[in-house]
Short mmCIF file of C-alpha atoms in Angstrom, two decimals:
data_model
loop_
_atom_site.label_atom_id
_atom_site.label_comp_id
_atom_site.label_asym_id
_atom_site.label_seq_id
_atom_site.Cartn_x
_atom_site.Cartn_y
_atom_site.Cartn_z
CA UNK A 1 -203.55 -32.23 60.59
CA UNK A 2 -205.48 -29.39 58.97
CA UNK A 3 -206.37 -28.05 62.41
CA UNK A 4 -202.72 -27.82 63.43
CA UNK A 5 -202.08 -25.70 60.32
CA UNK A 6 -205.09 -23.47 61.00
CA UNK A 7 -206.65 -24.80 57.82
CA UNK A 8 -209.79 -26.72 56.89
CA UNK A 9 -211.21 -28.89 54.10
CA UNK A 10 -212.00 -25.90 51.88
CA UNK A 11 -208.26 -25.09 51.96
CA UNK A 12 -207.21 -28.31 50.25
CA UNK A 13 -205.33 -27.66 47.01
CA UNK A 14 -204.42 -31.11 45.76
CA UNK A 15 -204.44 -34.70 46.92
CA UNK A 16 -202.50 -37.63 45.55
CA UNK A 17 -204.19 -40.91 46.46
CA UNK A 18 -202.32 -44.21 46.34
CA UNK A 19 -204.39 -47.39 46.59
CA UNK A 20 -203.18 -50.96 46.92
CA UNK A 21 -206.22 -52.37 45.08
CA UNK A 22 -208.22 -50.58 42.39
CA UNK A 23 -211.33 -52.43 43.60
CA UNK A 24 -211.30 -50.04 46.59
CA UNK A 25 -211.69 -46.93 44.40
CA UNK A 26 -215.51 -47.07 44.18
CA UNK A 27 -215.81 -47.01 47.99
CA UNK A 28 -213.07 -44.38 48.20
CA UNK A 29 -215.08 -42.19 45.80
CA UNK A 30 -218.26 -42.60 47.88
CA UNK A 31 -216.42 -41.59 51.05
CA UNK A 32 -214.70 -38.73 49.23
CA UNK A 33 -217.97 -37.32 47.89
CA UNK A 34 -219.49 -37.36 51.39
CA UNK A 35 -216.42 -35.67 52.95
CA UNK A 36 -215.30 -33.00 50.47
CA UNK A 37 -216.76 -29.49 50.71
CA UNK A 38 -219.06 -28.86 47.71
CA UNK A 39 -217.53 -26.25 45.42
CA UNK A 40 -214.10 -26.65 47.05
CA UNK A 41 -212.96 -30.04 45.78
CA UNK A 42 -209.18 -30.07 45.30
CA UNK A 43 -207.39 -31.53 42.31
CA UNK A 44 -207.07 -35.26 42.91
CA UNK A 45 -205.03 -38.03 41.29
CA UNK A 46 -205.49 -41.69 42.19
CA UNK A 47 -203.03 -44.44 41.26
CA UNK A 48 -202.52 -48.07 42.19
CA UNK A 49 -199.22 -48.95 43.82
CA UNK A 50 -197.66 -51.30 46.32
CA UNK A 51 -198.14 -50.10 49.90
CA UNK A 52 -196.86 -51.30 53.26
CA UNK A 53 -198.30 -54.43 54.84
CA UNK A 54 -201.91 -53.86 55.88
CA UNK A 55 -202.08 -50.41 54.25
CA UNK A 56 -204.83 -50.00 51.65
CA UNK A 57 -204.75 -46.22 51.03
CA UNK A 58 -202.13 -43.51 51.40
CA UNK A 59 -202.68 -39.81 50.65
CA UNK A 60 -200.33 -36.90 50.09
CA UNK A 61 -202.22 -33.68 50.77
CA UNK A 62 -201.35 -30.06 49.98
CA UNK A 63 -203.43 -27.36 51.68
CA UNK A 64 -203.38 -23.64 52.42
CA UNK A 65 -202.35 -22.88 56.00
CA UNK A 66 -203.82 -20.07 58.10
CA UNK A 67 -207.44 -20.09 56.91
CA UNK A 68 -209.15 -20.40 60.27
#
């Protein structure tokens, strides 16, 4: 987690988002906009792909450690 790395949301550098169904992207964007720190949004790429059974979203996150 970010806490374990002494980091926080403003330390996010990039996020790769994998979704099983592109119909989920609108809700994902709403949740994202409410969660991300204004002025500190990381680079983000979102693609549709096959995911494990029952999994709708997977994210690969890169962040700066040691911020907090």
